[in-house]
Coordinates of C-alpha atoms and ligand atoms in Angstrom, one line a residue:
M1 CA -20.7 -133.8 -140.5
A2 CA -23.1 -131.7 -142.7
Y3 CA -23.3 -131.3 -146.4
Y4 CA -24.4 -127.7 -145.9
N5 CA -25.5 -125.2 -143.4
P6 CA -29.4 -124.9 -143.7
D7 CA -29.3 -121.3 -142.4
E8 CA -27.0 -120.2 -145.3
I9 CA -29.1 -121.4 -148.3
A10 CA -30.7 -118.6 -150.3
I11 CA -34.4 -119.3 -150.5
P12 CA -36.5 -118.1 -153.6
N13 CA -39.7 -116.9 -152.0
G14 CA -42.8 -115.5 -153.7
H15 CA -45.2 -116.5 -156.5
F16 CA -43.7 -117.0 -159.9
S17 CA -45.2 -115.5 -163.1
H18 CA -44.0 -113.3 -166.0
G19 CA -40.7 -115.1 -165.8
Q20 CA -39.9 -113.8 -162.3
L21 CA -40.6 -114.1 -158.6
D22 CA -43.2 -111.7 -157.1
S23 CA -41.9 -111.0 -153.6
S24 CA -44.5 -108.3 -152.8
T25 CA -45.8 -108.5 -149.4
G26 CA -49.5 -107.9 -149.7
H27 CA -50.6 -111.4 -148.8
E28 CA -51.4 -113.4 -145.7
R29 CA -48.5 -115.5 -144.8
H30 CA -48.0 -119.1 -143.9
A31 CA -45.0 -120.2 -141.8
V32 CA -42.8 -123.0 -143.2
T33 CA -41.0 -125.3 -140.8
R34 CA -38.0 -127.6 -141.3
P35 CA -39.0 -131.1 -140.1
S36 CA -35.4 -131.9 -139.4
D37 CA -35.1 -129.5 -136.5
G38 CA -38.4 -127.8 -136.2
V39 CA -37.1 -124.3 -137.1
V40 CA -39.5 -121.9 -138.9
Y41 CA -37.2 -120.8 -141.7
A42 CA -39.6 -119.0 -144.1
E43 CA -43.0 -117.5 -144.5
I44 CA -44.8 -117.9 -147.9
P45 CA -47.3 -115.6 -149.2
I46 CA -50.7 -117.2 -149.8
A47 CA -52.3 -116.4 -153.1
D48 CA -56.0 -115.6 -152.7
G49 CA -58.7 -116.0 -155.3
P50 CA -58.1 -112.7 -157.2
Y51 CA -54.3 -113.3 -157.3
V52 CA -54.8 -116.8 -158.6
D53 CA -57.1 -115.3 -161.2
R54 CA -54.5 -112.9 -162.5
V55 CA -51.8 -115.7 -162.8
V56 CA -54.2 -118.1 -164.5
R57 CA -55.2 -115.4 -166.9
A58 CA -51.6 -114.5 -167.8
S59 CA -51.0 -118.2 -168.5
Y60 CA -54.1 -118.5 -170.6
E61 CA -53.0 -115.3 -172.5
S62 CA -49.5 -116.9 -173.0
F63 CA -51.0 -120.2 -174.1
R64 CA -53.1 -118.2 -176.8
S65 CA -50.5 -115.7 -177.9
S66 CA -47.1 -117.5 -177.5
D67 CA -46.3 -120.1 -180.1
W68 CA -45.7 -122.8 -177.5
A69 CA -48.7 -124.9 -178.4
T70 CA -48.4 -124.4 -182.2
R71 CA -44.7 -124.6 -182.9
A72 CA -43.3 -127.9 -184.2
P73 CA -43.5 -130.3 -181.3
R74 CA -39.7 -131.1 -181.8
D75 CA -38.9 -127.5 -181.1
R76 CA -40.8 -127.8 -177.8
A77 CA -38.7 -130.9 -177.2
K78 CA -35.4 -128.8 -177.7
V79 CA -36.5 -126.4 -174.9
L80 CA -37.5 -129.2 -172.5
M81 CA -34.2 -131.0 -173.2
R82 CA -32.3 -127.8 -172.3
W83 CA -34.4 -127.6 -169.1
A84 CA -33.3 -131.0 -168.0
E85 CA -29.7 -130.0 -168.6
L86 CA -30.1 -126.9 -166.4
V87 CA -31.7 -129.1 -163.7
E88 CA -28.5 -131.1 -163.7
D89 CA -26.2 -128.1 -163.9
N90 CA -28.0 -126.8 -160.7
C91 CA -28.2 -130.1 -158.9
Q92 CA -26.5 -129.1 -155.8
Y93 CA -28.6 -126.0 -155.1
L94 CA -31.8 -127.8 -156.1
A95 CA -30.8 -130.7 -153.7
Q96 CA -30.2 -128.2 -150.9
L97 CA -33.5 -126.5 -151.5
E98 CA -35.3 -129.8 -151.6
S99 CA -33.8 -131.4 -148.6
L100 CA -33.7 -128.4 -146.3
G101 CA -37.4 -128.4 -145.6
S102 CA -38.6 -131.8 -146.6
S103 CA -38.1 -135.4 -145.5
R104 CA -35.6 -136.1 -148.4
T105 CA -32.1 -136.5 -147.5
Y106 CA -29.6 -134.2 -149.5
Q107 CA -27.8 -137.4 -150.7
D108 CA -30.9 -139.2 -151.8
V109 CA -32.1 -136.0 -153.7
L110 CA -28.7 -135.7 -155.4
Q111 CA -28.4 -139.5 -156.2
W112 CA -32.0 -140.3 -157.1
D113 CA -34.4 -137.2 -157.4
I114 CA -32.4 -135.0 -159.6
P115 CA -31.6 -137.7 -162.1
Y116 CA -35.2 -138.8 -161.9
V117 CA -36.5 -135.4 -162.6
A118 CA -34.2 -134.8 -165.6
D119 CA -35.2 -138.2 -167.0
T120 CA -38.9 -137.3 -166.5
I121 CA -38.4 -134.0 -168.5
R122 CA -36.4 -135.9 -171.3
F123 CA -38.9 -138.7 -171.6
F124 CA -41.8 -136.3 -172.2
A125 CA -39.6 -134.1 -174.4
E126 CA -39.2 -137.2 -176.6
M127 CA -42.9 -137.8 -176.5
A128 CA -43.7 -134.3 -177.9
D129 CA -43.9 -135.4 -181.5
K130 CA -45.0 -138.9 -181.0
D131 CA -48.8 -138.3 -180.9
G132 CA -50.3 -137.7 -184.4
G133 CA -54.1 -138.6 -184.1
Y134 CA -55.4 -140.9 -186.8
V135 CA -57.5 -141.0 -189.9
G136 CA -60.8 -142.7 -189.5
T137 CA -62.5 -144.8 -192.2
T138 CA -65.5 -143.3 -193.8
Q139 CA -66.9 -143.0 -197.4
S140 CA -64.6 -142.4 -200.3
N141 CA -65.4 -138.7 -200.8
R142 CA -64.7 -137.9 -197.2
F143 CA -61.7 -137.6 -194.9
G144 CA -62.4 -138.2 -191.3
M145 CA -59.5 -137.3 -189.0
V146 CA -58.9 -137.2 -185.4
V147 CA -56.5 -134.6 -184.3
T148 CA -55.2 -134.0 -180.8
E149 CA -54.6 -130.6 -179.2
P150 CA -53.5 -129.3 -175.8
Y151 CA -56.2 -128.3 -173.3
G152 CA -54.9 -124.8 -172.4
V153 CA -54.2 -124.1 -168.8
V154 CA -53.4 -127.1 -166.7
G155 CA -53.8 -126.6 -162.9
A156 CA -51.3 -128.8 -161.0
I157 CA -51.4 -129.5 -157.3
T158 CA -48.4 -131.3 -155.7
P159 CA -47.7 -132.9 -152.4
W160 CA -44.7 -132.5 -150.1
N161 CA -43.1 -136.0 -150.0
F162 CA -41.2 -135.8 -153.3
P163 CA -41.7 -132.1 -154.3
M164 CA -39.5 -131.9 -157.4
S165 CA -40.4 -135.3 -158.8
M166 CA -44.1 -134.8 -158.3
A167 CA -43.9 -131.4 -159.9
M168 CA -42.3 -132.9 -163.1
W169 CA -44.8 -135.7 -163.2
K170 CA -47.3 -133.0 -163.7
A171 CA -45.5 -130.2 -165.5
A172 CA -43.4 -132.2 -168.0
P173 CA -46.1 -134.0 -169.8
A174 CA -48.4 -131.0 -169.8
L175 CA -45.8 -128.8 -171.3
A176 CA -44.5 -131.3 -173.8
A177 CA -48.2 -131.6 -175.0
G178 CA -48.3 -127.9 -175.5
N179 CA -50.2 -126.7 -172.5
A180 CA -49.5 -123.9 -169.9
V181 CA -49.1 -125.0 -166.3
V182 CA -50.1 -123.1 -163.2
M183 CA -48.8 -125.1 -160.2
K184 CA -49.5 -125.0 -156.5
P185 CA -46.8 -126.9 -154.6
S186 CA -47.4 -128.0 -151.1
E187 CA -47.2 -125.2 -148.6
L188 CA -44.8 -127.4 -146.6
T189 CA -42.2 -127.7 -149.4
P190 CA -42.8 -125.0 -152.0
F191 CA -39.2 -123.7 -152.8
S192 CA -37.6 -126.2 -155.2
T193 CA -40.6 -125.9 -157.5
L194 CA -39.9 -122.1 -157.8
C195 CA -36.4 -122.9 -158.8
L196 CA -37.6 -125.4 -161.4
A197 CA -40.0 -122.9 -162.9
Q198 CA -37.2 -120.3 -163.2
L199 CA -34.9 -122.9 -164.9
A200 CA -37.7 -123.6 -167.4
I201 CA -37.8 -120.0 -168.4
D202 CA -34.0 -119.8 -168.6
A203 CA -34.2 -122.8 -170.9
G204 CA -36.4 -120.9 -173.4
L205 CA -40.0 -121.7 -172.2
P206 CA -42.1 -118.5 -173.0
N207 CA -43.1 -116.4 -169.9
N208 CA -46.2 -117.6 -168.1
M209 CA -46.2 -121.1 -169.6
F210 CA -45.1 -122.4 -166.2
N211 CA -46.4 -120.3 -163.3
V212 CA -46.4 -121.0 -159.7
V213 CA -48.7 -119.9 -157.0
L214 CA -47.9 -120.5 -153.4
G215 CA -50.3 -120.9 -150.6
T216 CA -52.6 -123.4 -148.7
G217 CA -54.7 -126.0 -150.3
Q218 CA -58.1 -124.5 -148.9
V219 CA -57.4 -121.0 -150.3
T220 CA -54.9 -121.2 -153.2
G221 CA -55.4 -124.8 -154.3
A222 CA -59.1 -124.5 -154.3
A223 CA -59.1 -121.2 -156.3
L224 CA -56.9 -122.9 -159.0
C225 CA -59.0 -125.9 -159.4
E226 CA -62.2 -123.8 -159.6
H227 CA -60.9 -121.3 -162.1
P228 CA -62.9 -121.3 -165.2
L229 CA -59.8 -120.9 -167.5
V230 CA -58.2 -124.0 -165.9
S231 CA -59.2 -126.8 -168.4
R232 CA -57.8 -129.7 -166.6
V233 CA -56.4 -130.6 -163.1
T234 CA -53.6 -132.9 -162.1
F235 CA -53.0 -133.8 -158.5
T236 CA -51.1 -136.1 -156.3
G237 CA -52.0 -136.2 -152.5
S238 CA -54.5 -137.7 -150.1
T239 CA -57.6 -139.5 -151.2
Q240 CA -59.8 -137.0 -149.2
T241 CA -58.2 -133.9 -150.9
G242 CA -58.5 -135.8 -154.3
A243 CA -62.2 -136.2 -153.8
N244 CA -62.6 -132.5 -152.8
I245 CA -60.7 -131.5 -156.0
M246 CA -62.7 -133.8 -158.2
S247 CA -65.9 -132.3 -156.7
A248 CA -64.5 -128.8 -157.4
C249 CA -63.7 -130.0 -161.0
A250 CA -67.2 -131.3 -161.5
L251 CA -68.9 -128.2 -160.1
T252 CA -66.8 -125.7 -162.0
G253 CA -66.4 -127.5 -165.3
P254 CA -66.8 -130.2 -165.4
K255 CA -63.2 -130.6 -166.2
P256 CA -61.0 -133.7 -166.3
A257 CA -58.7 -134.6 -163.4
T258 CA -55.8 -136.9 -163.0
L259 CA -55.6 -138.0 -159.4
E260 CA -52.8 -140.0 -157.8
L261 CA -54.0 -140.7 -154.3
G262 CA -53.3 -142.8 -151.2
G263 CA -52.4 -146.4 -150.9
K264 CA -52.1 -149.3 -148.5
S265 CA -50.0 -151.6 -150.6
P266 CA -49.4 -155.2 -149.7
Q267 CA -46.0 -156.9 -150.0
I268 CA -46.8 -160.6 -150.3
V269 CA -44.0 -163.0 -149.4
F270 CA -44.3 -166.7 -150.2
A271 CA -42.0 -169.4 -148.6
D272 CA -40.7 -170.0 -152.2
A273 CA -39.6 -166.4 -152.7
P274 CA -36.3 -166.7 -154.9
D275 CA -34.1 -165.1 -152.3
I276 CA -35.4 -164.6 -148.9
E277 CA -32.7 -162.2 -147.6
L278 CA -33.2 -160.0 -150.7
A279 CA -37.0 -160.2 -150.3
A280 CA -36.6 -159.0 -146.6
S281 CA -34.4 -156.1 -147.7
M282 CA -36.8 -155.0 -150.3
V283 CA -39.7 -155.3 -147.7
A284 CA -37.7 -153.1 -145.3
K285 CA -36.7 -150.5 -147.9
A286 CA -40.2 -150.2 -149.2
I287 CA -41.6 -149.0 -145.8
T288 CA -38.7 -147.0 -144.6
G289 CA -37.7 -145.1 -147.8
N290 CA -38.5 -141.5 -147.2
A291 CA -39.5 -142.6 -143.8
G292 CA -42.6 -144.4 -145.2
Q293 CA -43.9 -141.2 -146.6
V294 CA -44.5 -142.5 -150.0
C295 CA -47.9 -143.2 -151.7
V296 CA -46.6 -146.7 -152.9
S297 CA -45.1 -147.6 -149.6
G298 CA -45.3 -151.4 -149.1
S299 CA -47.0 -150.9 -145.8
R300 CA -48.7 -154.3 -145.3
L301 CA -46.5 -157.4 -145.1
I302 CA -48.5 -160.5 -145.9
I303 CA -46.2 -163.5 -145.2
E304 CA -46.6 -167.2 -145.5
Q305 CA -46.9 -168.6 -141.9
A306 CA -43.9 -171.0 -142.5
L307 CA -41.6 -168.1 -143.2
Y308 CA -42.7 -165.8 -140.4
E309 CA -40.2 -166.7 -137.7
Q310 CA -37.3 -166.5 -140.0
F311 CA -38.4 -163.3 -141.8
I312 CA -39.2 -160.8 -139.2
P313 CA -35.7 -160.7 -137.6
L314 CA -34.3 -160.1 -141.1
I315 CA -36.4 -157.1 -141.5
I316 CA -35.5 -155.8 -138.0
A317 CA -31.8 -156.2 -138.8
H318 CA -32.4 -153.8 -141.6
F319 CA -34.3 -151.4 -139.4
K320 CA -31.5 -151.4 -136.9
Q321 CA -29.1 -150.2 -139.4
L322 CA -31.0 -147.0 -140.1
I323 CA -29.7 -143.7 -138.7
A324 CA -32.3 -141.1 -138.0
G325 CA -31.0 -137.5 -138.5
K326 CA -31.2 -134.2 -140.2
T327 CA -31.6 -134.2 -144.0
W328 CA -28.4 -132.4 -144.5
E329 CA -26.2 -134.6 -142.3
Q330 CA -24.0 -137.0 -144.0
N331 CA -24.8 -140.2 -142.1
T332 CA -28.5 -139.8 -142.0
T333 CA -30.4 -142.8 -143.6
L334 CA -33.8 -142.1 -142.1
G335 CA -35.1 -138.6 -142.5
P336 CA -37.8 -136.9 -140.5
I337 CA -41.6 -137.1 -140.5
I338 CA -42.8 -133.9 -142.3
S339 CA -44.7 -132.4 -139.4
E340 CA -45.6 -132.6 -135.7
Q341 CA -49.2 -133.0 -136.8
Q342 CA -48.3 -136.1 -139.0
L343 CA -46.2 -137.5 -136.3
S344 CA -48.9 -137.3 -133.7
R345 CA -51.3 -139.0 -136.2
I346 CA -48.8 -141.9 -136.7
E347 CA -48.6 -142.2 -132.7
S348 CA -52.3 -142.3 -132.2
I349 CA -52.9 -144.9 -134.9
I350 CA -50.4 -147.2 -133.3
Q351 CA -51.7 -146.7 -129.9
K352 CA -55.2 -147.5 -131.1
S353 CA -53.9 -150.5 -132.9
I354 CA -52.1 -151.8 -129.9
S355 CA -55.0 -151.2 -127.6
D356 CA -57.1 -153.2 -130.1
G357 CA -54.8 -156.2 -129.7
S358 CA -51.9 -155.7 -132.1
Q359 CA -48.5 -156.6 -131.0
C360 CA -45.7 -154.2 -131.5
L361 CA -42.7 -156.4 -132.7
Y362 CA -40.3 -153.5 -133.2
G363 CA -40.3 -149.7 -132.8
G364 CA -43.6 -148.0 -132.1
E365 CA -42.3 -144.7 -130.7
R366 CA -41.2 -141.2 -131.8
I367 CA -37.4 -140.7 -131.7
I368 CA -36.4 -137.8 -129.4
G369 CA -33.1 -136.1 -129.1
H370 CA -33.0 -134.2 -132.3
E371 CA -34.1 -130.7 -131.1
C372 CA -37.6 -130.1 -132.3
G373 CA -37.2 -132.4 -135.4
T374 CA -40.0 -135.0 -135.9
Y375 CA -38.8 -138.5 -136.3
F376 CA -40.3 -141.9 -135.8
Q377 CA -39.0 -145.4 -135.2
P378 CA -39.3 -148.0 -138.0
T379 CA -42.1 -150.0 -136.6
I380 CA -43.6 -153.6 -137.1
L381 CA -47.1 -154.2 -135.9
K382 CA -48.5 -157.7 -135.9
V383 CA -52.2 -157.1 -136.3
T384 CA -55.1 -159.2 -135.4
G385 CA -57.6 -158.6 -138.1
C386 CA -58.4 -156.7 -141.4
D387 CA -60.5 -154.2 -139.5
D388 CA -57.6 -152.9 -137.4
I389 CA -57.1 -149.2 -137.8
A390 CA -53.4 -149.8 -138.9
I391 CA -54.7 -151.9 -141.8
M392 CA -57.6 -149.7 -142.7
Q393 CA -55.8 -146.4 -142.7
E394 CA -52.9 -145.0 -144.8
I395 CA -50.3 -144.2 -142.0
F396 CA -47.7 -142.4 -144.1
G397 CA -44.9 -143.4 -141.9
P398 CA -42.4 -146.2 -141.4
V399 CA -45.0 -148.5 -139.9
L400 CA -45.2 -152.1 -141.4
T401 CA -48.2 -154.2 -140.5
V402 CA -47.9 -158.0 -140.5
Q403 CA -50.4 -160.7 -141.4
T404 CA -49.8 -164.3 -142.0
F405 CA -51.5 -166.8 -144.4
T406 CA -51.3 -170.5 -144.9
S407 CA -53.0 -170.8 -148.4
E408 CA -52.5 -168.9 -151.6
Q409 CA -56.2 -168.0 -151.6
E410 CA -55.9 -166.5 -148.2
A411 CA -53.0 -164.4 -149.5
W412 CA -55.1 -162.9 -152.2
Q413 CA -57.9 -162.2 -149.7
L414 CA -55.6 -160.4 -147.3
A415 CA -54.0 -158.5 -150.1
S416 CA -57.4 -157.1 -151.3
H417 CA -58.0 -153.7 -149.5
N418 CA -61.4 -152.2 -149.1
T419 CA -60.3 -148.7 -150.0
Y420 CA -57.1 -148.7 -151.8
G421 CA -55.5 -150.3 -154.9
L422 CA -52.3 -148.5 -155.8
A423 CA -49.6 -151.1 -155.9
A424 CA -48.6 -154.7 -154.7
G425 CA -45.4 -156.6 -154.5
V426 CA -45.3 -160.4 -154.7
H427 CA -42.3 -162.6 -153.9
T428 CA -42.4 -166.1 -155.3
S429 CA -40.5 -168.4 -157.7
N430 CA -43.5 -170.0 -158.9
L431 CA -44.4 -168.6 -162.3
D432 CA -48.0 -169.8 -162.3
R433 CA -48.6 -168.2 -158.9
A434 CA -47.0 -165.0 -160.1
L435 CA -49.4 -164.7 -163.0
R436 CA -52.3 -165.5 -160.7
A437 CA -51.2 -162.7 -158.5
V438 CA -51.3 -160.3 -161.6
R439 CA -54.8 -161.5 -162.3
N440 CA -56.1 -161.5 -158.7
I441 CA -54.8 -158.3 -157.2
E442 CA -56.8 -155.2 -157.8
A443 CA -54.1 -152.5 -158.0
G444 CA -52.7 -150.2 -160.6
S445 CA -49.2 -151.7 -160.4
V446 CA -48.1 -155.3 -159.5
W447 CA -44.4 -155.9 -159.0
I448 CA -43.1 -159.5 -159.0
N449 CA -39.9 -160.2 -157.1
R450 CA -39.2 -156.5 -156.8
Y451 CA -40.8 -153.5 -155.2
G452 CA -41.2 -150.0 -156.5
R453 CA -41.0 -147.9 -159.6
T454 CA -37.9 -147.7 -161.7
F455 CA -36.5 -144.9 -163.9
D456 CA -38.4 -146.4 -166.9
H457 CA -40.8 -143.5 -167.4
I458 CA -42.5 -145.6 -170.2
M459 CA -44.2 -147.6 -167.3
P460 CA -47.2 -145.6 -166.2
T461 CA -48.3 -145.3 -162.5
G462 CA -51.9 -144.8 -161.1
G463 CA -54.3 -146.4 -158.8
Y464 CA -57.4 -148.6 -158.8
K465 CA -60.3 -147.8 -156.4
C466 CA -59.7 -144.9 -154.1
S467 CA -56.1 -144.8 -155.0
G468 CA -56.8 -142.7 -158.1
I469 CA -58.0 -142.0 -161.5
G470 CA -55.8 -141.6 -164.7
K471 CA -52.1 -142.1 -164.9
D472 CA -48.8 -140.3 -164.3
I473 CA -45.7 -140.9 -166.4
G474 CA -45.9 -143.3 -169.4
K475 CA -47.5 -142.5 -172.6
E476 CA -50.8 -142.2 -170.8
A477 CA -49.7 -139.2 -168.9
F478 CA -48.9 -137.4 -172.2
E479 CA -52.1 -138.4 -173.8
E480 CA -54.1 -137.3 -170.8
N481 CA -52.7 -133.8 -171.5
R482 CA -54.2 -133.7 -175.0
R483 CA -57.8 -133.8 -176.0
S484 CA -59.0 -134.9 -179.4
K485 CA -61.0 -133.1 -182.1
T486 CA -62.9 -134.9 -184.8
V487 CA -62.5 -133.4 -188.3
M488 CA -64.6 -134.3 -191.4
I489 CA -63.8 -133.0 -194.8
D490 CA -66.1 -133.7 -197.7
F491 CA -64.9 -133.3 -201.3
D492 CA -66.1 -134.0 -204.8
L493 CA -69.3 -132.4 -203.6
N494 CA -72.4 -134.0 -205.3
P495 CA -76.0 -133.3 -204.1
S496 CA -76.8 -137.0 -204.5
N497 CA -74.1 -138.1 -201.9
Ligands
ADP501 P1 -51.3 -133.4 -146.8 O1 -52.4 -133.1 -145.8 O2 -50.6 -134.7 -146.4 O3 -50.4 -132.3 -147.2 P2 -53.1 -133.2 -149.1 O4 -53.5 -134.2 -150.0 O5 -54.1 -132.5 -148.3 O6 -52.0 -133.9 -148.2 O7 -52.2 -132.1 -149.8 C1 -51.6 -132.3 -151.2 C2 -51.6 -130.9 -151.9 O8 -53.1 -130.6 -152.0 C3 -51.1 -129.8 -151.2 O9 -50.4 -128.9 -152.2 C4 -52.3 -129.1 -150.6 O10 -52.1 -127.7 -150.3 C5 -53.3 -129.4 -151.6 N1 -54.7 -129.2 -151.2 C6 -55.2 -129.5 -149.9 N2 -56.5 -129.2 -150.0 C7 -56.9 -128.8 -151.2 C8 -58.2 -128.4 -151.8 N3 -59.2 -128.4 -151.2 N4 -58.1 -127.9 -153.1 C9 -56.9 -128.0 -153.8 N5 -55.7 -128.3 -153.2 C10 -55.8 -128.8 -152.0

């Protein structure tokens, strides 16, 4: 049984500016494939440098001439609140557009992503009038103030794994803070972002304050980051692309960049975990959610030796319950891997790891029998050392590595990763140990007896080490979208002062 017929969904296609889609055909095109069944279902235009230039200039013009940046922040908030309502009103169509060409199942988008997106917008709408700068202490005939202002045009580059949620991590704080946004969604999953942009205009956002350019990273993304009128860049994606973007921001600015990048996050389970079965279900979900295609996937299980024999079968029992299938099918609980290229990469990492001595405890192969869809079995690899390829590299698939420890010190050593520091989960009922985990683990988020973010947008997210710079969501994300200006006012002027 299917929730919808993917061939019957109307797809908005074209760049978005001046409040409408530009469906003109004078561009090179990029084919877009459905990972669920391998069908090429659309071709998007690729915005080249001159096109990106026109769109950014239109956004800059709107930033200068519309009153979005200067109106009372609470009036910006009203538009954003209306936008959140429109997202909810259009939840079914948005969920179809999102699930159709991505790894997200329709049901998950409807149940999780849509409410999350609406909450993100509302959270930042509420932040709009909460940042007032401050008065600095200086001499008595002088006022010193620090006021904050929006940057202007923010360039936003988003990935394919949670297209709408990532789009709102970027657009909602930038717009609430008074900026204009030009967004380039992933070329693999561009369409839901177009719909969100249209809904923003319908909610009352002035034209060109949220524009979208479609295209590849190398052409369109690079042109956006390098544009002189883009004052700030915000990105979620791979560490290598983040480094390229930061380099472009340095060479063409310098301009600030918020980068939320890759991870190789540990889930550390001690034998004194408060509930072993619950811990196993969290570990299983944290590596199979979105088929492991999540930056904060808990991809490294680090487990106390005494618990190992009991724990692995519990995880396998969860894996066995998953049903791989198309994102629009009702019984699907394990969606596809986003592309054949990504699937082959997962396979080759596993093969190399096994040939270097890892033992495959479960899975390890692509799932066939879904037409040309790209699916991979939930997999457990018992690795032999920290230099194994499956430990070193972010796999971005449902592949869990396992390492065991016999002392707490060893657990912290295994948890520490040479490259990444995005998140970590720790399961223990020992409070002292939990607090030592918080102190010892180098990561942007540490979760004790849980794994994953919540709907509490007040809690920021971001990485240490090569997992990123700056924060998404939280107050920090709003503040990163405003720059501060120092103002000094002298009065009672007296030549002797
Ligand atoms: P993936 O290869 O898994 O899609 P990336 O990090 O390369 O992950 O892509 C995330 C986003 O970054 C996509 O929207 C992509 O088009 C964009 N991108 C890729 N390369 C660049 C680049 N050099 N400059 C700007 N954006 C880029």
